[in-house]
PDB file of C-alpha atoms and ligand atoms in Angstrom:
ATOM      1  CA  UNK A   1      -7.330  28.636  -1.294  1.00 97.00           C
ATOM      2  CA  UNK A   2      -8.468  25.319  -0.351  1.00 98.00           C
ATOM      3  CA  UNK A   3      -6.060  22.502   0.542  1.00 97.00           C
ATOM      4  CA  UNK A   4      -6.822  19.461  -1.705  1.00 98.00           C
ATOM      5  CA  UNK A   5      -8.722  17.890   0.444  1.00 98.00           C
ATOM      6  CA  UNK A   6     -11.075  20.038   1.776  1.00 98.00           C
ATOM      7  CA  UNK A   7     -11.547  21.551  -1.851  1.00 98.00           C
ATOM      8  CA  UNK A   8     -12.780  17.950  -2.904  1.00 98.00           C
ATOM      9  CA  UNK A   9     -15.131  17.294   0.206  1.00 98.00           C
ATOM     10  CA  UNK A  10     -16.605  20.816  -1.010  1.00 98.00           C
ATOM     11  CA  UNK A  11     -17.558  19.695  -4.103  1.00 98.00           C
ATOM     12  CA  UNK A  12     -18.782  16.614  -2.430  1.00 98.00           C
ATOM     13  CA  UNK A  13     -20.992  18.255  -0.176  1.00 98.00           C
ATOM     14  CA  UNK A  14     -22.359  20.225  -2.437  1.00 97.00           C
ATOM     15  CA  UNK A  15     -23.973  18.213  -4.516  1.00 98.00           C
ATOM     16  CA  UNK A  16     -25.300  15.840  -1.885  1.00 98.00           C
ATOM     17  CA  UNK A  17     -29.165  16.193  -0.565  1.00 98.00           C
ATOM     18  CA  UNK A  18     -31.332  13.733   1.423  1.00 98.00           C
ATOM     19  CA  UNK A  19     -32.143  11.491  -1.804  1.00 98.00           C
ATOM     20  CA  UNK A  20     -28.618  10.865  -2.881  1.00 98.00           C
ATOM     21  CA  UNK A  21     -27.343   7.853  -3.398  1.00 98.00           C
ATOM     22  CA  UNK A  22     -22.924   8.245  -2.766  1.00 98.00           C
ATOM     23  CA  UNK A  23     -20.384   5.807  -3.559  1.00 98.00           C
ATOM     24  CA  UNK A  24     -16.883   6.050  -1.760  1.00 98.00           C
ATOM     25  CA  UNK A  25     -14.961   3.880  -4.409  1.00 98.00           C
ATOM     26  CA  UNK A  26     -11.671   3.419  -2.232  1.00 98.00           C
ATOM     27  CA  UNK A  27     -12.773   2.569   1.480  1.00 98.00           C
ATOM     28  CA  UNK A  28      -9.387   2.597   2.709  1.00 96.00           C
ATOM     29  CA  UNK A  29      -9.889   3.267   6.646  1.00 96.00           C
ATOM     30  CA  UNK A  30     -12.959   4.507   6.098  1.00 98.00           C
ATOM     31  CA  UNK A  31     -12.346   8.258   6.427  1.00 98.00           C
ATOM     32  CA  UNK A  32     -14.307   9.769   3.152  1.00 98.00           C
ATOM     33  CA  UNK A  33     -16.779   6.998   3.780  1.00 98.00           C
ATOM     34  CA  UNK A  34     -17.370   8.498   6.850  1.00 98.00           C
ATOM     35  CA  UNK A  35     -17.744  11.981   5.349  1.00 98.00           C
ATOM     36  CA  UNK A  36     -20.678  10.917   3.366  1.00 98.00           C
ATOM     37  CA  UNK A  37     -22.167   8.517   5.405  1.00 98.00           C
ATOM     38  CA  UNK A  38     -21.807  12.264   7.806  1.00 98.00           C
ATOM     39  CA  UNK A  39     -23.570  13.968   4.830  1.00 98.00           C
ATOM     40  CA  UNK A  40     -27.218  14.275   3.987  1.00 97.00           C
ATOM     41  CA  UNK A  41     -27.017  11.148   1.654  1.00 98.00           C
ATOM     42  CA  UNK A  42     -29.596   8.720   1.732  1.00 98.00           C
ATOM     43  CA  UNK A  43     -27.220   5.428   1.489  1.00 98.00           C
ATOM     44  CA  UNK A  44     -23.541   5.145   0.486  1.00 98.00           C
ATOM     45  CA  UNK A  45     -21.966   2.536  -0.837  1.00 98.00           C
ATOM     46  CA  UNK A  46     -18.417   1.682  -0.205  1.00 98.00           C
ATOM     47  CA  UNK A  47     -15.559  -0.291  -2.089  1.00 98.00           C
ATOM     48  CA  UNK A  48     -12.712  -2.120  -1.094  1.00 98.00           C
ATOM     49  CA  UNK A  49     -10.140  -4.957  -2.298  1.00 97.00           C
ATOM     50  CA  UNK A  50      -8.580  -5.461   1.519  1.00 95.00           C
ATOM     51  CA  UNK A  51      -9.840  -7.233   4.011  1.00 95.00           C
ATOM     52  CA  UNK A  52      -7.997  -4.625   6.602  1.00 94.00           C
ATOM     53  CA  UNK A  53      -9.639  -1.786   4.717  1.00 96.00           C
ATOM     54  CA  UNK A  54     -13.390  -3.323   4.828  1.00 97.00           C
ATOM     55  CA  UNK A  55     -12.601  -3.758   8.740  1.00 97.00           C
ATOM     56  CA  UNK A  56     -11.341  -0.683   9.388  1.00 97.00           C
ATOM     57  CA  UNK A  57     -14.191   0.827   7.680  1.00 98.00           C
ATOM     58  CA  UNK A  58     -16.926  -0.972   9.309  1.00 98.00           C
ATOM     59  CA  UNK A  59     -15.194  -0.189  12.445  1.00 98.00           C
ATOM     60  CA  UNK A  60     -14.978   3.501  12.000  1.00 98.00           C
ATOM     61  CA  UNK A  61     -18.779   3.648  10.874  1.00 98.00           C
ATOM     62  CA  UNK A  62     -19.656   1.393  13.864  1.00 98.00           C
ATOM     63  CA  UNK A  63     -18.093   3.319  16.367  1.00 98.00           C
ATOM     64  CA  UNK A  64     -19.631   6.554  15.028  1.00 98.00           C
ATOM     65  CA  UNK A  65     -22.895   4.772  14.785  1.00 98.00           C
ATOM     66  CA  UNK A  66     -23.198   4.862  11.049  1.00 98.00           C
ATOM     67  CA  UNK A  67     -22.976   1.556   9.742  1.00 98.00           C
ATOM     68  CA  UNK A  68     -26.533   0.591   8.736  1.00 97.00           C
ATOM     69  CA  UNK A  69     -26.247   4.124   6.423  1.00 98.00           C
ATOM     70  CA  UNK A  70     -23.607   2.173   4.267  1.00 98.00           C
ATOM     71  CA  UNK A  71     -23.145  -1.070   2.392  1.00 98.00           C
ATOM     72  CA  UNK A  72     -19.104  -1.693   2.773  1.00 98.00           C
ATOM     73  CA  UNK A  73     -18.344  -4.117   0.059  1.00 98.00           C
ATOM     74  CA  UNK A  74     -15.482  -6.444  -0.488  1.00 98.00           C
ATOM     75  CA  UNK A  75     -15.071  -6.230  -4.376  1.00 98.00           C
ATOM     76  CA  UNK A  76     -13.451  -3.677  -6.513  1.00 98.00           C
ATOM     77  CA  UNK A  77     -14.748  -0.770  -7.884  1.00 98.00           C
ATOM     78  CA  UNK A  78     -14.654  -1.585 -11.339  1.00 98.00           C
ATOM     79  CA  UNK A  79     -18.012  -4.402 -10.409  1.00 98.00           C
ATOM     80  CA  UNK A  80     -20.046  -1.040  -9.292  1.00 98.00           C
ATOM     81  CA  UNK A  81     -23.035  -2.636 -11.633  1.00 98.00           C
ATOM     82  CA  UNK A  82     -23.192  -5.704  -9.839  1.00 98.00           C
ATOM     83  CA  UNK A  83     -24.385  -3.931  -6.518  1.00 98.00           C
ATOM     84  CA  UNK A  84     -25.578  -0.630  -7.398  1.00 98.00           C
ATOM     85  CA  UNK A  85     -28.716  -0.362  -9.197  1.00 97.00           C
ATOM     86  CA  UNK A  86     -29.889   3.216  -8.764  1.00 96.00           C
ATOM     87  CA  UNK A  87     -29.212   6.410 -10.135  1.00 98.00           C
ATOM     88  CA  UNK A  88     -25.799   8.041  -7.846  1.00 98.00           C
ATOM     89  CA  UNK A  89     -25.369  11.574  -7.141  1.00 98.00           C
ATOM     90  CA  UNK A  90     -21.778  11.639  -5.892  1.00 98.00           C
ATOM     91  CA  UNK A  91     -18.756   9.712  -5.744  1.00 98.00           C
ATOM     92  CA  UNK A  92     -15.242   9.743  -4.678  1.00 98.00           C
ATOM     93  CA  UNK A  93     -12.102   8.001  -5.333  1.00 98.00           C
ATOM     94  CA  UNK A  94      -8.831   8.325  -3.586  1.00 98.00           C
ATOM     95  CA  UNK A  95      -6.335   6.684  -5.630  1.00 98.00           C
ATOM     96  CA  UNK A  96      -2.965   5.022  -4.638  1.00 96.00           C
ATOM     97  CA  UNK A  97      -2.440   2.621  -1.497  1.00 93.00           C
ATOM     98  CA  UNK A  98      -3.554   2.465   1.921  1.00 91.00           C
ATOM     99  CA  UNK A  99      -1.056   4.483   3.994  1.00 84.00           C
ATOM    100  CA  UNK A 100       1.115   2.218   6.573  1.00 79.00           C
ATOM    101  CA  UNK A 101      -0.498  -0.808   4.951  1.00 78.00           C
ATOM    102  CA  UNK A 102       0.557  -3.031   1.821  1.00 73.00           C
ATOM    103  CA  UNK A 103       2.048  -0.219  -0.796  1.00 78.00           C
ATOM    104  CA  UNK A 104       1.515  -3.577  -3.773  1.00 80.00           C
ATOM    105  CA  UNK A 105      -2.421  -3.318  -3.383  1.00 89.00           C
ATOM    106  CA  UNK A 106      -2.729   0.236  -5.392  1.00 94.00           C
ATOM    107  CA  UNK A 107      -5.506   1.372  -7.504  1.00 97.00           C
ATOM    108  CA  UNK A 108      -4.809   0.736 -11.003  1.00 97.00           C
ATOM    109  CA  UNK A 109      -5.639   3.007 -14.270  1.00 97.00           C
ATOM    110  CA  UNK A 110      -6.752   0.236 -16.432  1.00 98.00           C
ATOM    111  CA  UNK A 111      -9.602  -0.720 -13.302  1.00 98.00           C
ATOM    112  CA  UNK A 112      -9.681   2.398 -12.574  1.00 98.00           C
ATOM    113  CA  UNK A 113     -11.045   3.691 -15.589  1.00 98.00           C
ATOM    114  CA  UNK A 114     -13.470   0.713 -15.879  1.00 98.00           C
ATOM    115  CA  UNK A 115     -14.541   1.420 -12.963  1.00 98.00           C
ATOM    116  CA  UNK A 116     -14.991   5.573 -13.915  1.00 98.00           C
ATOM    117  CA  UNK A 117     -16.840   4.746 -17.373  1.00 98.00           C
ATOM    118  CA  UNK A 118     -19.716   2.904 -15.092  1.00 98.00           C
ATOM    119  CA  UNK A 119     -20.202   5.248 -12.415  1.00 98.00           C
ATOM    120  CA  UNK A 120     -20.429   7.660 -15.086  1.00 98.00           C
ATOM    121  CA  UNK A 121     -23.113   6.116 -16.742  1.00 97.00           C
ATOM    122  CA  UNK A 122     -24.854   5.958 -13.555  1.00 98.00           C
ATOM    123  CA  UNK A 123     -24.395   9.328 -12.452  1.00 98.00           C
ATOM    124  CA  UNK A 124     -27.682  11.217 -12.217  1.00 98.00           C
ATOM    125  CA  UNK A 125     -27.208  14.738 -14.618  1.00 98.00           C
ATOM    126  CA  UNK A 126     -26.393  17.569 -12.053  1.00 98.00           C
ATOM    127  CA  UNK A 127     -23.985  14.531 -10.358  1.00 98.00           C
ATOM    128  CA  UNK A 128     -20.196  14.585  -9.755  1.00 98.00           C
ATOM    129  CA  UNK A 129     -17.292  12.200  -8.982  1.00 98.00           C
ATOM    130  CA  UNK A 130     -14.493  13.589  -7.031  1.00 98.00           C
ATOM    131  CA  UNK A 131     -11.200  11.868  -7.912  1.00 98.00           C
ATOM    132  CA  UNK A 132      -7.758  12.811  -5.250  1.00 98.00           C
ATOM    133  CA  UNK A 133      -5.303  11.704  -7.812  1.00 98.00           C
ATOM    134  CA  UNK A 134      -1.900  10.527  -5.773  1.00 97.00           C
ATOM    135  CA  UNK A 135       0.792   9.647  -8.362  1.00 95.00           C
ATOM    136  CA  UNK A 136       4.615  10.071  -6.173  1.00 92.00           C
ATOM    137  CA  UNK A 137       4.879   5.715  -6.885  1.00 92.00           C
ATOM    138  CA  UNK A 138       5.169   4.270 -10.411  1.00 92.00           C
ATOM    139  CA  UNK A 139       1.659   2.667 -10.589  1.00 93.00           C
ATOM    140  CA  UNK A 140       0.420   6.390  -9.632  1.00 94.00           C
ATOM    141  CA  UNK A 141       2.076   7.706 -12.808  1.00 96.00           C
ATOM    142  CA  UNK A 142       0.833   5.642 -14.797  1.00 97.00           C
ATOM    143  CA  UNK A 143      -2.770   5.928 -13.310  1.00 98.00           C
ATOM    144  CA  UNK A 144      -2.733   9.546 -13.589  1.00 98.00           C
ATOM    145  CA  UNK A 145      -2.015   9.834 -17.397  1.00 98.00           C
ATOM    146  CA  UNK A 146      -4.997   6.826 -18.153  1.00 98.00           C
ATOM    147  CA  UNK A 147      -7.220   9.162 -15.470  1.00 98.00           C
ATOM    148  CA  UNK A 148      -6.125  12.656 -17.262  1.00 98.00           C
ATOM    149  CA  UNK A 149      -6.685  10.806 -20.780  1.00 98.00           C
ATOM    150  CA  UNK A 150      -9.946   9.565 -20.279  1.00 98.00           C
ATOM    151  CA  UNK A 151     -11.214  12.833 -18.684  1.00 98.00           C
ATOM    152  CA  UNK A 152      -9.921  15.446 -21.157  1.00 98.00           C
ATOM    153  CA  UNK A 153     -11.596  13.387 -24.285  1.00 98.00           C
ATOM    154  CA  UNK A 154     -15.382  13.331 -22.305  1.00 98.00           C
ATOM    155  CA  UNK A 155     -17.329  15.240 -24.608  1.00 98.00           C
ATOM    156  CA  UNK A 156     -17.897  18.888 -23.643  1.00 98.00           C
ATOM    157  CA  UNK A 157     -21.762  18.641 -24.361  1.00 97.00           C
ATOM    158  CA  UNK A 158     -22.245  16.101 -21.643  1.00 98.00           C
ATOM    159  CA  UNK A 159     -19.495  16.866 -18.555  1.00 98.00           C
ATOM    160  CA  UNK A 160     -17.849  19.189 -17.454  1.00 98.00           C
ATOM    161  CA  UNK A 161     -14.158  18.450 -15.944  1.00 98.00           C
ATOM    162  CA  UNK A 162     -12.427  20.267 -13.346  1.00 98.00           C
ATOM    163  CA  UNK A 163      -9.141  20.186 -12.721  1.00 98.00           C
ATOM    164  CA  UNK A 164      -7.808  21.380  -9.400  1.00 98.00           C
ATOM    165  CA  UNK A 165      -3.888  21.138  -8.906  1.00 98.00           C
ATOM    166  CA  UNK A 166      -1.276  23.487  -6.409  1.00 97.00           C
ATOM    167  CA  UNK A 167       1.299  23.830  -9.997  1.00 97.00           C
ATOM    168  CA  UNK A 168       4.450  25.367  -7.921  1.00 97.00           C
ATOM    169  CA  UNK A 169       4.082  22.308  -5.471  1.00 95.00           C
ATOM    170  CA  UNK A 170       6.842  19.667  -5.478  1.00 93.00           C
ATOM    171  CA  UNK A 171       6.665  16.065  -4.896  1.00 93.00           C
ATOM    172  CA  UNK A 172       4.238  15.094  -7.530  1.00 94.00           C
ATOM    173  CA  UNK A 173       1.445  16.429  -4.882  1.00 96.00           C
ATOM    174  CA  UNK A 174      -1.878  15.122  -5.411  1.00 97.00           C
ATOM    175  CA  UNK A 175      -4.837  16.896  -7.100  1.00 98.00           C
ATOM    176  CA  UNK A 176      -8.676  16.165  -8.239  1.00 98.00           C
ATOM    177  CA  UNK A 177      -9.969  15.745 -10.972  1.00 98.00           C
ATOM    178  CA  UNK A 178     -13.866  16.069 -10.679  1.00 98.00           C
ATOM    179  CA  UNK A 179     -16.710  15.727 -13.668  1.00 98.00           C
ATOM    180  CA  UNK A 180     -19.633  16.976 -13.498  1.00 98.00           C
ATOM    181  CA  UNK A 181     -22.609  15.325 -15.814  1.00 98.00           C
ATOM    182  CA  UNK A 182     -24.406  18.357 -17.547  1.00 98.00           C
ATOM    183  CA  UNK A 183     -26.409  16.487 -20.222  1.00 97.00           C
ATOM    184  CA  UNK A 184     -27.842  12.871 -20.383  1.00 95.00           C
ATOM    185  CA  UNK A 185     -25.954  11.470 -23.084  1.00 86.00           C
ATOM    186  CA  UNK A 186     -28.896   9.173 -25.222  1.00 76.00           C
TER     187      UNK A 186
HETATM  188  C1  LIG B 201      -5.556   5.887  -0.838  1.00 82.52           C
HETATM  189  S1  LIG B 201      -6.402   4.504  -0.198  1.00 82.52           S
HETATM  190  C2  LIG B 201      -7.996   5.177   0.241  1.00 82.52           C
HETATM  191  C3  LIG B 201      -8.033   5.981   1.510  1.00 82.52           C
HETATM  192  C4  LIG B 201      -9.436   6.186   2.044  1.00 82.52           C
HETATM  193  N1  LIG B 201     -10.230   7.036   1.198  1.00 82.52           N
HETATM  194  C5  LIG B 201      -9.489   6.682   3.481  1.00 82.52           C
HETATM  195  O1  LIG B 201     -10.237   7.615   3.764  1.00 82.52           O
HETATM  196  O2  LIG B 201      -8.819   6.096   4.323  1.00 82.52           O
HETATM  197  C6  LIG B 201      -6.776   3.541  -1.639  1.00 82.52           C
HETATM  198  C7  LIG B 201      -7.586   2.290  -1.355  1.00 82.52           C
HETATM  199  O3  LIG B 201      -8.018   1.755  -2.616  1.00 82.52           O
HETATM  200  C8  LIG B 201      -8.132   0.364  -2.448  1.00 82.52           C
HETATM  201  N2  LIG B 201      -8.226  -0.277  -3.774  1.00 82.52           N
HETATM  202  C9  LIG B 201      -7.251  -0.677  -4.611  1.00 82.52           C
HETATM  203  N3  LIG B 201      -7.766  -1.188  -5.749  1.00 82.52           N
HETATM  204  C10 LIG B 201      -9.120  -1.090  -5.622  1.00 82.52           C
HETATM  205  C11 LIG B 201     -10.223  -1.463  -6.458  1.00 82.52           C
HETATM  206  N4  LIG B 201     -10.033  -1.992  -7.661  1.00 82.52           N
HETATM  207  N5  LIG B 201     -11.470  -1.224  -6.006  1.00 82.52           N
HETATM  208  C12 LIG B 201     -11.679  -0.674  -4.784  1.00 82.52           C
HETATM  209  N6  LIG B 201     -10.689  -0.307  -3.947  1.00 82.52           N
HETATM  210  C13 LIG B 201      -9.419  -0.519  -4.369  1.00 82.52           C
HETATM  211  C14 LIG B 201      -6.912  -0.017  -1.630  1.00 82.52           C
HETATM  212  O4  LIG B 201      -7.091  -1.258  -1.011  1.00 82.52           O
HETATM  213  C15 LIG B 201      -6.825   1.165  -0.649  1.00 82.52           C
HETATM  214  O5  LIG B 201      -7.461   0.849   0.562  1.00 82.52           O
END
């Protein structure tokens, strides 16, 4: 079986072909916007609140010579309509805090979930977001049951949602969540 991880670049990769437009909705240090910017994908877009995560990132794509593929902006990802204008094909959040870093600058579910409704509406049908759920903090907890919520109660005819989670693990260890767009809903 997959580790997390890898399970959730898989479903990532999958989906992605040379006229899709990705989103990495937590830039962090820049290692899943790497990934994409790696992938076949046309342009990615990346989101960060940190100044130290929008570095990192540009530094990582520099120095792998994959800037210009991506547009790293300083915003969160709950704005997604202000910059992105086109249909997306994939995108991925990994919730919680920035390892070694500020643990008070988390994701939160209330943005969160702002932030899901929109990408879903611009997700192109056959599209997916990926979310790597990390909820051992109290924030996390939280996030997770506004994140599970929202998810289950998306309409069957219109997504399909995935849930892929290691039960016997300890730890509250993270696990995706991914939803898949099926149907335009009119
Ligand atoms: C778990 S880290 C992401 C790790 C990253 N994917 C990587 O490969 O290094 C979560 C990130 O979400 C960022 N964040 C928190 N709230 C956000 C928001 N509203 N919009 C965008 N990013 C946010 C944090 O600053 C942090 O860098």
């Amino acid at each position: 079986m997959d580790k997390v991880l890898v399970f959730a670049k898989k479903l990532l990769k999958e989906k992605i072909d040379k006229n899709s437009i990705v989103i990495d909705a937590t830039a962090g240090n820049g290692y899943d916007s790497l990934f994409l910017a790696k992938s076949a994908a046309k342009k990615v877009y990346a989101f960060d609140v940190q100044d130290m995560a929008i570095e990192n990132t540009k530094k990582l794509l520099e120095d792998n010579d994959l800037l210009e593929k991506v547009e790293v902006i300083k915003d969160g990802h709950q704005n997604v309509d202000l910059y992105v204008k086109e249909d997306i094909k994939a995108v991925v959040f990994n919730l919680g805090y920035l390892p070694n870093s500020d643990h008070e600058v988390t994701t939160l579910g209330q943005t969160t979930k702002e932030a899901l409704e929109k990408m879903l509406r611009l997700l192109e049908v056959g599209g997916i977001v990926v979310m790597v759920i990390y909820w051992g903090h109290d924030e996390g907890k939280i996030e997770k049951n506004i994140v599970e919520d929202y998810s289950r109660g998306l309409n069957q005819k219109y997504y399909q949602v995935l849930s892929y989670e290691f039960i016997n693990q300890i730890n509250n260890a993270p696990f995706i969540i991914a939803i898949e767009k099926i149907k335009e809903m009119y």
